[in-house]
Coordinates of C-alpha atoms in Angstrom, one line a residue:
Chain A
M1 CA 9.7 -56.6 -13.5
R2 CA 11.4 -56.9 -16.8
A3 CA 10.8 -60.1 -18.7
D4 CA 14.0 -61.3 -19.1
L5 CA 15.1 -60.6 -15.7
E6 CA 11.9 -62.6 -14.8
I7 CA 12.8 -66.1 -16.4
I8 CA 16.2 -65.4 -14.8
N9 CA 14.7 -65.0 -11.6
E10 CA 13.6 -68.6 -11.9
W11 CA 17.0 -69.9 -12.3
I12 CA 18.4 -68.6 -9.0
A13 CA 18.4 -70.5 -6.2
P14 CA 17.5 -68.8 -2.8
G15 CA 20.1 -67.5 -0.4
S16 CA 23.0 -67.7 -3.2
R17 CA 25.5 -65.1 -3.9
V18 CA 24.6 -63.6 -7.3
L19 CA 27.0 -61.1 -9.2
D20 CA 25.3 -59.3 -11.7
L21 CA 27.4 -57.7 -14.5
G22 CA 26.6 -54.7 -15.8
C23 CA 23.0 -54.7 -13.3
G24 CA 21.3 -51.6 -14.9
E25 CA 19.5 -49.8 -12.1
G26 CA 19.2 -53.5 -9.8
E27 CA 15.8 -54.3 -10.5
L28 CA 17.0 -58.0 -10.5
L29 CA 19.0 -57.9 -7.6
A30 CA 16.7 -55.8 -5.5
H31 CA 14.0 -58.5 -6.4
L32 CA 16.5 -61.5 -5.4
T33 CA 17.4 -59.9 -2.3
S34 CA 14.3 -59.5 -0.8
E35 CA 12.2 -62.4 -2.3
K36 CA 14.6 -65.0 -2.3
Q37 CA 17.5 -63.8 0.6
V38 CA 20.4 -63.7 -2.2
T39 CA 23.1 -61.7 -1.4
G40 CA 24.4 -59.9 -4.3
Y41 CA 26.3 -57.1 -6.1
G42 CA 25.7 -55.3 -9.3
L43 CA 29.1 -54.0 -11.2
E44 CA 27.8 -51.3 -13.6
I45 CA 29.8 -48.0 -15.3
D46 CA 26.9 -45.7 -15.6
H47 CA 26.3 -42.9 -13.4
D48 CA 22.5 -42.6 -13.3
N49 CA 21.8 -45.7 -12.8
L50 CA 24.8 -46.5 -10.1
T51 CA 23.3 -43.5 -8.4
A52 CA 19.5 -45.3 -8.8
C53 CA 21.0 -48.7 -7.2
I54 CA 22.5 -46.9 -4.2
E55 CA 18.6 -45.5 -3.9
N56 CA 17.4 -48.6 -4.1
G57 CA 19.6 -50.2 -1.6
V58 CA 21.2 -52.7 -4.0
N59 CA 25.1 -53.3 -3.5
V60 CA 26.6 -51.8 -6.5
I61 CA 30.2 -51.4 -7.5
E62 CA 31.4 -48.9 -9.9
K63 CA 33.7 -50.7 -12.4
D64 CA 34.4 -51.4 -15.9
I65 CA 33.5 -55.1 -16.6
D66 CA 36.6 -54.6 -19.5
D67 CA 39.2 -53.8 -17.6
G68 CA 38.6 -57.5 -16.4
L69 CA 37.6 -59.4 -12.7
T70 CA 40.7 -60.5 -11.4
S71 CA 40.2 -59.2 -8.2
I72 CA 37.1 -60.9 -7.7
G73 CA 38.0 -64.7 -6.5
N74 CA 37.1 -68.1 -8.1
A75 CA 33.7 -69.7 -7.5
S76 CA 32.7 -66.8 -5.1
F77 CA 29.7 -66.7 -6.6
D78 CA 27.1 -69.2 -7.4
T79 CA 25.8 -67.2 -10.1
V80 CA 27.1 -64.7 -12.1
V81 CA 24.0 -62.8 -14.9
M82 CA 25.1 -60.8 -17.3
T83 CA 22.2 -59.9 -19.6
Q84 CA 22.2 -57.7 -22.7
A85 CA 25.9 -56.8 -22.7
L86 CA 28.2 -59.4 -24.1
Q87 CA 28.0 -58.4 -27.3
S88 CA 29.3 -54.7 -25.9
M89 CA 32.6 -56.1 -24.6
H90 CA 35.9 -56.2 -26.2
R91 CA 36.6 -59.6 -25.4
P92 CA 33.5 -61.6 -25.1
D93 CA 35.6 -65.1 -24.5
L94 CA 37.5 -63.9 -22.0
I95 CA 34.4 -62.3 -20.0
V96 CA 33.0 -65.7 -20.4
D97 CA 36.1 -67.5 -19.1
E98 CA 36.4 -65.0 -16.3
M99 CA 32.2 -65.2 -15.4
L100 CA 33.0 -68.7 -15.1
R101 CA 35.8 -68.8 -12.9
I102 CA 34.1 -66.6 -10.3
G103 CA 30.8 -68.3 -10.4
R104 CA 29.7 -71.7 -10.2
E105 CA 27.3 -71.0 -12.9
C106 CA 26.6 -68.3 -15.1
I107 CA 23.4 -66.8 -16.7
V108 CA 24.1 -64.9 -20.0
T109 CA 21.8 -63.4 -22.8
F110 CA 22.5 -61.6 -25.8
P111 CA 20.5 -60.6 -28.7
N112 CA 20.9 -63.0 -32.0
F113 CA 22.2 -61.3 -35.0
A114 CA 20.8 -64.6 -36.9
H115 CA 17.2 -63.1 -36.7
W116 CA 15.3 -63.4 -40.0
R117 CA 14.8 -59.6 -39.6
A118 CA 18.5 -58.8 -39.4
R119 CA 19.1 -61.3 -41.9
G120 CA 16.7 -59.6 -44.4
Y121 CA 18.2 -55.8 -43.3
L122 CA 21.5 -57.4 -44.5
A123 CA 20.1 -59.0 -47.4
F124 CA 18.3 -56.2 -49.0
R125 CA 19.2 -53.4 -48.1
G126 CA 23.2 -54.4 -48.0
K127 CA 23.3 -52.4 -44.6
M128 CA 23.7 -53.1 -41.1
P129 CA 21.0 -53.9 -39.9
V130 CA 18.8 -50.9 -37.5
S131 CA 15.9 -51.6 -35.5
K132 CA 13.8 -50.4 -32.6
F133 CA 15.5 -52.8 -30.3
L134 CA 18.9 -52.2 -31.8
P135 CA 18.8 -48.3 -32.5
Y136 CA 22.4 -47.6 -32.9
T137 CA 24.0 -47.4 -36.3
W138 CA 27.8 -48.9 -37.1
Y139 CA 29.7 -46.2 -35.8
N140 CA 28.3 -45.3 -32.5
T141 CA 27.4 -48.5 -31.7
P142 CA 28.1 -50.1 -28.1
N143 CA 27.6 -53.3 -29.5
I144 CA 31.0 -54.3 -30.7
H145 CA 30.6 -58.1 -31.0
F146 CA 27.6 -59.5 -32.1
C147 CA 27.0 -63.2 -32.5
T148 CA 24.5 -65.7 -33.1
F149 CA 23.5 -68.0 -31.2
K150 CA 25.1 -70.9 -32.9
D151 CA 27.8 -68.9 -32.8
F152 CA 27.7 -68.7 -29.0
E153 CA 27.0 -72.3 -28.8
Q154 CA 30.1 -73.1 -31.0
L155 CA 32.1 -71.4 -28.6
C156 CA 30.7 -73.5 -25.8
V157 CA 31.4 -76.5 -27.5
D158 CA 35.4 -75.0 -28.7
R159 CA 36.0 -73.6 -24.7
N160 CA 33.8 -76.8 -22.7
I161 CA 31.3 -75.1 -21.9
E162 CA 28.4 -77.1 -20.7
I163 CA 25.1 -75.7 -21.4
L164 CA 22.4 -76.4 -18.2
E165 CA 19.5 -74.5 -20.1
R166 CA 18.4 -72.5 -23.3
T167 CA 15.4 -70.1 -23.7
V168 CA 15.0 -68.3 -26.7
V169 CA 12.2 -65.4 -26.8
D170 CA 11.5 -62.8 -28.7
H171 CA 12.6 -59.0 -28.2
Q172 CA 10.1 -58.6 -25.8
H173 CA 11.4 -61.8 -23.9
R174 CA 7.8 -63.8 -24.3
H175 CA 7.8 -67.2 -25.7
H176 CA 6.5 -68.5 -28.8
W177 CA 5.9 -72.1 -29.9
W178 CA 6.9 -70.8 -33.6
I179 CA 10.7 -69.6 -32.1
K180 CA 11.4 -73.6 -31.1
L181 CA 11.2 -74.8 -34.6
W182 CA 14.3 -73.0 -35.7
P183 CA 15.4 -70.8 -33.1
N184 CA 19.0 -69.4 -34.8
M185 CA 16.0 -67.8 -37.1
L186 CA 13.5 -67.2 -35.4
G187 CA 14.7 -66.0 -31.8
E188 CA 15.9 -62.5 -30.8
I189 CA 17.0 -62.8 -27.4
A190 CA 18.4 -66.1 -26.1
I191 CA 19.5 -67.0 -22.1
Y192 CA 21.6 -69.5 -21.4
R193 CA 22.4 -71.1 -18.1
I194 CA 25.8 -72.3 -18.6
T195 CA 28.8 -73.9 -16.2
R196 CA 31.9 -75.3 -16.3
Chain B
M1 CA 32.8 -14.2 7.4
P2 CA 29.1 -14.7 5.9
A3 CA 27.1 -11.5 6.2
V4 CA 23.7 -13.9 6.5
I5 CA 23.6 -17.8 7.0
P6 CA 22.5 -19.4 4.4
D7 CA 19.1 -21.6 4.7
D8 CA 21.2 -25.3 3.8
C9 CA 23.6 -23.9 7.1
V10 CA 23.1 -25.1 10.5
G11 CA 23.8 -21.5 11.6
L12 CA 25.6 -20.5 15.1
V13 CA 27.1 -23.9 16.8
S14 CA 29.0 -23.8 20.5
P15 CA 31.1 -26.7 21.3
E16 CA 30.9 -28.6 24.1
C17 CA 33.4 -30.3 26.5
I18 CA 32.3 -33.5 27.7
H19 CA 35.0 -35.1 30.6
F20 CA 35.3 -38.7 30.9
D21 CA 36.7 -39.9 34.3
H22 CA 36.8 -43.5 32.8
P23 CA 40.6 -44.7 32.5
L24 CA 41.5 -45.7 28.7
E25 CA 43.4 -48.7 27.9
L26 CA 45.9 -47.5 25.1
S27 CA 47.1 -49.8 22.5
C28 CA 50.5 -48.4 23.2
G29 CA 50.3 -50.0 26.7
R30 CA 49.3 -46.6 28.8
T31 CA 46.0 -45.8 30.3
L32 CA 45.1 -42.5 30.4
R33 CA 42.9 -41.9 33.5
S34 CA 40.7 -38.5 33.0
W35 CA 40.4 -36.9 29.4
D36 CA 38.2 -34.9 27.9
L37 CA 36.7 -34.4 24.1
M38 CA 35.6 -31.3 23.0
I39 CA 32.2 -32.2 20.3
E40 CA 29.7 -30.1 18.3
T41 CA 26.1 -31.6 17.4
Y42 CA 23.9 -31.0 15.2
G43 CA 20.3 -31.3 14.6
E44 CA 17.9 -33.3 16.9
L45 CA 18.4 -37.0 18.4
N46 CA 14.8 -38.5 17.6
A47 CA 12.4 -40.6 20.4
D48 CA 14.7 -43.9 19.7
R49 CA 17.7 -42.6 19.6
S50 CA 18.4 -44.0 15.9
N51 CA 19.5 -41.3 13.7
A52 CA 22.6 -40.5 15.4
I53 CA 25.6 -39.8 12.4
L54 CA 29.3 -39.9 14.0
I55 CA 31.7 -37.3 12.2
C56 CA 35.1 -38.7 12.2
H57 CA 37.9 -36.6 11.0
A58 CA 40.7 -36.4 9.4
L59 CA 44.6 -35.1 9.8
S60 CA 43.5 -31.8 10.5
G61 CA 40.6 -31.7 11.3
H62 CA 38.8 -31.7 14.7
H63 CA 35.1 -31.2 16.0
H64 CA 34.3 -28.1 14.2
V65 CA 32.3 -29.6 11.2
A66 CA 29.5 -27.9 10.1
G67 CA 28.5 -23.8 11.0
Y68 CA 29.7 -21.0 12.2
H69 CA 31.3 -20.4 15.9
S70 CA 30.0 -16.6 15.1
M71 CA 29.6 -14.2 12.8
D72 CA 33.0 -13.1 12.5
E73 CA 34.7 -16.4 11.9
R74 CA 36.2 -16.6 8.2
K75 CA 35.0 -19.9 7.2
P76 CA 32.3 -22.6 8.1
G77 CA 33.4 -25.8 10.0
W78 CA 35.7 -27.8 7.5
W79 CA 32.6 -30.5 6.0
D80 CA 30.2 -27.7 5.8
S81 CA 29.6 -28.5 2.1
A82 CA 28.1 -31.7 3.2
I83 CA 26.5 -31.6 6.3
G84 CA 23.3 -28.7 7.1
P85 CA 19.8 -28.7 6.3
G86 CA 18.9 -30.7 3.1
K87 CA 22.6 -31.5 2.4
A88 CA 24.1 -35.2 2.1
I89 CA 23.6 -35.0 6.0
D90 CA 20.8 -32.9 6.1
T91 CA 20.1 -32.3 10.0
N92 CA 16.8 -31.8 9.7
R93 CA 16.8 -35.8 9.5
F94 CA 20.1 -37.1 11.8
F95 CA 21.4 -35.9 14.7
V96 CA 25.5 -35.7 13.7
V97 CA 28.2 -35.6 16.1
G98 CA 31.7 -34.1 15.8
V99 CA 34.5 -34.5 18.0
N100 CA 38.1 -33.5 18.2
N101 CA 40.0 -36.6 18.5
L102 CA 42.4 -37.8 21.5
G103 CA 45.4 -36.2 20.9
G104 CA 44.1 -33.3 18.7
C105 CA 44.8 -29.6 19.6
H106 CA 41.4 -28.2 19.5
G107 CA 40.6 -28.9 23.1
S108 CA 40.4 -32.6 23.5
T109 CA 42.9 -33.8 25.7
G110 CA 46.0 -33.6 23.8
P111 CA 50.0 -33.0 23.8
N112 CA 48.9 -28.9 24.4
T113 CA 47.1 -29.7 27.7
P114 CA 48.4 -30.2 30.7
N115 CA 49.0 -33.7 32.1
P116 CA 47.1 -33.9 35.7
E117 CA 50.5 -35.9 37.1
T118 CA 52.9 -32.7 36.6
G119 CA 50.6 -29.4 35.7
K120 CA 52.6 -29.0 32.4
P121 CA 51.6 -30.1 28.9
Y122 CA 51.8 -33.1 27.6
G123 CA 53.7 -32.2 25.2
P124 CA 55.8 -35.4 23.6
D125 CA 54.8 -37.5 26.4
F126 CA 51.7 -37.9 25.4
P127 CA 51.2 -41.2 24.5
I128 CA 51.2 -42.5 21.0
L129 CA 47.3 -43.1 20.0
T130 CA 46.1 -45.1 17.3
V131 CA 42.6 -45.3 15.7
L132 CA 41.7 -48.4 17.6
D133 CA 42.2 -46.1 20.2
W134 CA 40.1 -43.1 19.2
V135 CA 37.4 -45.4 18.0
H136 CA 37.3 -46.5 22.1
S137 CA 37.0 -42.9 23.3
Q138 CA 34.3 -42.0 20.5
A139 CA 32.3 -45.3 21.8
L140 CA 32.7 -44.0 25.8
L141 CA 31.4 -40.8 23.7
A142 CA 28.5 -42.7 22.2
D143 CA 27.7 -44.1 25.9
H144 CA 27.6 -40.3 27.4
L145 CA 25.3 -39.2 24.6
G146 CA 23.1 -42.5 25.1
I147 CA 23.3 -43.5 21.8
D148 CA 23.8 -47.5 21.2
R149 CA 23.9 -47.5 17.8
W150 CA 24.7 -45.2 15.2
A151 CA 23.0 -44.8 12.2
A152 CA 25.9 -44.4 10.2
V153 CA 29.7 -43.5 11.2
V154 CA 31.0 -41.6 8.7
G155 CA 34.7 -39.9 7.4
G156 CA 37.0 -39.0 4.8
S157 CA 40.7 -40.4 5.1
L158 CA 41.7 -40.9 7.8
G159 CA 38.5 -40.5 9.1
G160 CA 37.7 -43.3 7.0
M161 CA 40.2 -45.2 8.8
Q162 CA 38.5 -44.9 11.8
A163 CA 34.6 -45.6 10.3
L164 CA 36.1 -48.6 8.7
Q165 CA 37.4 -49.5 12.6
W166 CA 34.2 -48.6 14.3
S167 CA 32.9 -51.8 11.8
I168 CA 35.3 -53.9 12.7
S169 CA 36.0 -53.6 16.5
Y170 CA 31.9 -52.3 17.5
P171 CA 29.9 -54.1 14.7
E172 CA 26.4 -54.0 16.6
R173 CA 27.0 -50.2 17.2
L174 CA 26.7 -48.9 13.6
Q175 CA 24.1 -49.5 10.9
H176 CA 26.1 -47.6 8.0
C177 CA 29.7 -47.5 7.2
V178 CA 30.6 -44.5 5.0
V179 CA 34.4 -44.9 3.9
I180 CA 35.5 -42.2 1.5
A181 CA 38.8 -41.4 0.1
S182 CA 40.8 -44.0 2.8
A183 CA 42.6 -47.0 2.9
A184 CA 42.5 -49.9 4.7
K185 CA 46.2 -49.5 5.3
L186 CA 48.7 -47.3 4.1
S187 CA 51.3 -47.9 1.1
A188 CA 55.1 -47.3 1.7
Q189 CA 54.7 -44.2 -0.9
N190 CA 52.4 -42.5 1.6
I191 CA 54.1 -43.1 4.8
A192 CA 57.1 -41.7 3.2
F193 CA 55.7 -38.7 3.0
N194 CA 54.3 -38.5 6.7
E195 CA 58.3 -39.6 7.3
V196 CA 59.1 -36.3 5.7
A197 CA 56.5 -34.1 7.6
R198 CA 57.5 -35.5 10.7
Q199 CA 61.3 -34.7 10.2
A200 CA 60.8 -31.1 8.8
I201 CA 59.1 -30.4 12.4
S202 CA 61.2 -32.7 14.5
K203 CA 64.4 -31.1 13.2
D204 CA 63.2 -27.4 13.6
P205 CA 65.4 -25.9 15.8
E206 CA 62.5 -24.3 17.6
F207 CA 60.9 -28.0 18.8
H208 CA 63.5 -28.4 21.7
D209 CA 62.1 -32.5 21.4
G210 CA 58.6 -31.5 21.7
H211 CA 58.9 -29.3 24.6
Y212 CA 58.1 -26.2 22.9
Y213 CA 55.3 -25.0 25.4
E214 CA 58.1 -24.6 27.9
H215 CA 60.6 -22.5 25.7
D216 CA 57.3 -20.2 24.4
T217 CA 58.0 -21.0 20.9
V218 CA 56.7 -23.5 17.9
P219 CA 58.7 -25.2 15.2
R220 CA 57.0 -23.1 13.1
T221 CA 58.8 -23.6 9.9
G222 CA 58.8 -27.5 10.3
L223 CA 55.1 -27.3 10.6
M224 CA 55.1 -24.8 7.7
L225 CA 57.0 -27.1 5.5
A226 CA 54.6 -30.4 7.3
R227 CA 52.2 -28.8 5.8
M228 CA 53.3 -28.1 2.2
V229 CA 54.5 -31.4 1.5
G230 CA 50.9 -32.1 2.5
H231 CA 49.3 -29.9 0.4
I232 CA 51.5 -30.9 -2.8
T233 CA 50.1 -34.8 -2.3
Y234 CA 46.3 -33.4 -1.3
L235 CA 46.2 -31.6 -5.0
S236 CA 46.9 -33.5 -8.1
D237 CA 49.0 -32.5 -10.7
D238 CA 46.0 -31.4 -13.0
G239 CA 44.5 -29.7 -10.2
M240 CA 47.5 -27.8 -9.7
R241 CA 48.4 -26.8 -13.5
D242 CA 44.3 -25.2 -13.6
K243 CA 44.7 -23.6 -10.0
F244 CA 48.4 -22.1 -10.8
G245 CA 50.1 -22.7 -14.0
R246 CA 53.1 -21.3 -14.1
E247 CA 51.5 -18.0 -13.2
L248 CA 53.5 -14.8 -11.7
K249 CA 52.6 -13.4 -8.6
D250 CA 53.9 -10.0 -10.0
G251 CA 54.2 -11.1 -13.7
K252 CA 58.0 -11.3 -14.1
L253 CA 60.8 -12.9 -13.2
S254 CA 62.3 -11.2 -10.2
F255 CA 66.1 -13.3 -10.1
D256 CA 65.9 -14.0 -7.1
F257 CA 64.8 -16.7 -4.1
N258 CA 61.4 -14.9 -3.2
P259 CA 58.8 -16.6 -4.0
Q260 CA 57.3 -15.5 -7.3
F261 CA 55.0 -18.3 -9.2
E262 CA 51.3 -17.9 -7.6
V263 CA 51.7 -21.8 -6.5
E264 CA 55.0 -20.8 -4.1
S265 CA 53.4 -18.1 -2.4
Y266 CA 49.6 -20.2 -1.8
L267 CA 52.0 -23.0 -0.2
Q268 CA 53.5 -20.8 1.9
Y269 CA 50.6 -18.3 2.8
Q270 CA 48.6 -22.1 3.4
G271 CA 51.8 -23.6 5.3
E272 CA 52.3 -20.6 7.7
R273 CA 48.7 -20.4 7.8
F274 CA 48.5 -23.8 9.6
S275 CA 51.6 -23.5 11.6
S276 CA 49.9 -20.8 13.7
S277 CA 47.0 -22.3 14.4
F278 CA 47.9 -26.3 14.6
D279 CA 50.0 -28.0 16.9
A280 CA 53.4 -29.9 16.2
N281 CA 53.3 -32.3 18.5
T282 CA 49.3 -33.3 17.5
Y283 CA 50.8 -33.4 14.0
L284 CA 53.2 -36.0 14.8
L285 CA 50.9 -38.1 16.9
M286 CA 48.2 -38.0 13.9
T287 CA 50.9 -39.3 11.1
K288 CA 51.8 -41.9 13.7
A289 CA 47.9 -43.1 13.9
L290 CA 47.5 -42.9 10.0
D291 CA 51.0 -45.3 9.2
Y292 CA 50.1 -47.6 11.9
F293 CA 46.6 -48.1 11.0
D294 CA 46.5 -51.9 9.5
P295 CA 43.2 -54.2 10.8
A296 CA 44.5 -56.9 8.3
G297 CA 47.7 -56.8 9.6
E298 CA 47.0 -58.7 12.9
Q299 CA 44.8 -61.1 10.3
G300 CA 47.8 -62.7 8.5
H301 CA 47.1 -59.7 6.0
D302 CA 43.7 -61.3 5.2
L303 CA 41.8 -58.2 5.1
A304 CA 38.3 -60.5 4.8
A305 CA 39.5 -62.4 7.6
A306 CA 39.8 -59.0 9.3
L307 CA 36.3 -57.5 8.4
E308 CA 34.5 -60.7 8.7
P309 CA 33.1 -59.0 12.4
A310 CA 31.3 -56.2 10.5
Q311 CA 27.2 -56.0 10.2
C312 CA 27.2 -53.0 8.9
R313 CA 26.3 -51.6 5.5
Y314 CA 29.1 -49.8 3.4
L315 CA 29.5 -46.7 1.5
V316 CA 33.1 -46.4 -0.2
V317 CA 34.1 -43.4 -2.2
S318 CA 36.8 -43.2 -4.3
F319 CA 38.0 -40.0 -6.4
T320 CA 40.1 -40.4 -10.1
T321 CA 42.8 -38.2 -9.2
D322 CA 43.6 -39.0 -5.7
W323 CA 47.0 -40.0 -5.5
R324 CA 47.8 -39.5 -2.4
F325 CA 44.5 -42.2 -1.0
S326 CA 44.0 -43.7 -4.5
P327 CA 41.0 -45.4 -5.9
E328 CA 43.2 -48.9 -5.8
R329 CA 43.5 -48.6 -2.3
S330 CA 39.3 -48.0 -2.3
R331 CA 39.0 -51.1 -4.5
E332 CA 40.9 -53.0 -2.5
L333 CA 39.0 -52.3 0.5
V334 CA 36.2 -53.0 -1.4
D335 CA 37.4 -56.7 -2.7
G336 CA 38.3 -57.5 0.7
L337 CA 34.3 -56.8 1.7
I338 CA 32.8 -58.4 -1.1
A339 CA 35.1 -61.2 -0.3
A340 CA 34.3 -61.3 3.6
G341 CA 30.4 -60.9 1.8
K342 CA 29.6 -57.5 3.3
S343 CA 26.9 -55.2 2.1
V344 CA 28.9 -52.2 0.0
S345 CA 28.7 -50.1 -3.0
Y346 CA 31.6 -48.4 -4.2
A347 CA 31.5 -45.2 -6.4
E348 CA 34.6 -43.6 -7.9
I349 CA 34.2 -39.7 -8.6
D350 CA 36.1 -38.6 -11.5
A351 CA 37.0 -35.4 -10.0
P352 CA 40.4 -33.1 -10.5
Q353 CA 40.8 -31.9 -7.3
G354 CA 43.1 -35.0 -5.9
H355 CA 42.2 -36.1 -2.1
D356 CA 41.3 -32.5 -1.5
A357 CA 37.8 -33.7 -3.2
F358 CA 36.3 -34.9 -0.6
L359 CA 35.6 -31.9 1.1
I360 CA 34.4 -30.0 -2.7
P361 CA 30.6 -30.6 -3.1
I362 CA 31.0 -31.9 -6.6
P363 CA 27.5 -32.6 -8.2
R364 CA 28.2 -36.1 -8.7
Y365 CA 29.9 -37.0 -5.4
M366 CA 27.1 -35.4 -3.5
E367 CA 24.2 -36.9 -5.3
V368 CA 26.0 -40.5 -4.3
F369 CA 26.2 -39.6 -1.0
S370 CA 22.9 -38.2 -0.4
G371 CA 21.4 -40.7 -2.4
Y372 CA 23.0 -43.6 0.3
M373 CA 22.6 -40.4 3.5
N374 CA 18.7 -40.0 2.1
R375 CA 17.9 -44.0 2.3
I376 CA 19.1 -44.2 6.1
A377 CA 17.0 -41.4 7.0
N378 CA 13.6 -43.4 5.3
A379 CA 14.5 -45.8 7.0
L380 CA 14.6 -44.6 10.4
P381 CA 10.8 -44.6 12.1
Q382 CA 8.8 -41.5 10.8
P383 CA 7.9 -39.8 13.7
N384 CA 4.8 -38.5 13.8
G385 CA 3.7 -35.2 14.6
D386 CA 6.1 -32.7 13.5
S387 CA 9.2 -33.8 15.7
R388 CA 11.4 -33.0 12.6
H389 CA 13.6 -30.7 13.8
A390 CA 13.1 -26.9 12.0
R391 CA 15.5 -24.0 12.2

């Protein structure tokens, strides 16, 4: 399993109800369903991913998250997960609000735009950072709302969101002791567990 | 008609008439003492009888779902695009049952069959049926076939409503429920279209209050109009534009009231063909069953509560340009299933063909449908040896 999913897996209680926003091929849900008796649904718009979920026996709903989640009831899930998609939302703040409305807890992961490599790219080349991990150019990137760990934590303060847990890792989702020294400079991906 | 039967077709098939002496109590309060169902089956029932699929038909459908009755038949069964060896519903792996619903006009007991009490056709005295009544009759058919539990009950449009009703009324008797281009209830607009169709039929002077059999006539004009309205609502605006545009039959305007646009002659042709092959009383009955269907209605309009008894997994599919059974209606169903904590997957297929799309083998639709059905097939006990049905 993908390393970030391993970390998320540990944060999800057995038997809980899970909604995975942008669930890809349903790897996390398939694992949670078989190992933790979780009832879960994925939301997905990519056609190939959707078919893969169906073939894998994962509950998947074709739905564009940007259209809103209003049809899903308040507190109807124990955990709402969104991995590496927050930065591609039209209004990440509203999505986080919605996630916290429908879920008791949320798990969010996103890339840190203040990582030293991104900072260096912009500082020295004067161009928007392009990397193997984030390979898009500014005009075709789906990632339209980049933020940093500090930015996200500011949003949490402004919106009264409680951060229950945070893990900061490199782009391969590995832990390193030195990331903890200066996460907003050295960490590439953050995994937050939040509630309200 | 086929010159040769394609490899992925079930081939030549024969219908079968099953007689039931089991009294069937209907939602309207009346009872059918004895009744017949016409069915067709494809593939082979496996040893533990776990690979059976029930196909529920829509308004104008019947038991002839796939294959050909003879080499002279003009077209194969109505869902041949999805059912056959290697197709979405793979008859090499599944035992498929098609049934003509009660009240139908293709051999099952209905308005055009004799009422045993009078010896004359039931006509308008045939009881008004509901989706629930059909499901009860199909459950008795399952008993007759020795099928305790369907691997899946599958249907599009009105057929999807039957599949949904199955999951609520007989939760332990199906593992999967596939609901395509359907709804948990009709909208007012949809009921309105049905009422136009019914008025067209009942106001036809040849209708004779439904007793047209005795007058040796049929309300052809009314049926034709009903079907024409239906056809308009089964296609999308874009679909009609692509198919007909403003093309003229003879290339120029004729300055009279004869059909001259291609779309006019298409509708007339479809209407006329239908009016010579379908029973008007059946049409009225089927549209009523559509209008009445509302399982949430008895649960204070709480769909999630109505779905509570269900135990199966669901696949729900809709088509973007379908405005007769729009994606919104499917999304309502999906929301209800999620709220009830049921297993469901939902795909919204981008297709220009409107409601008709559910009968068309659109690549992405077939990918999703096959993906779901294959998973069901893979979970069946694998026969040791070669009990797989070969054609």
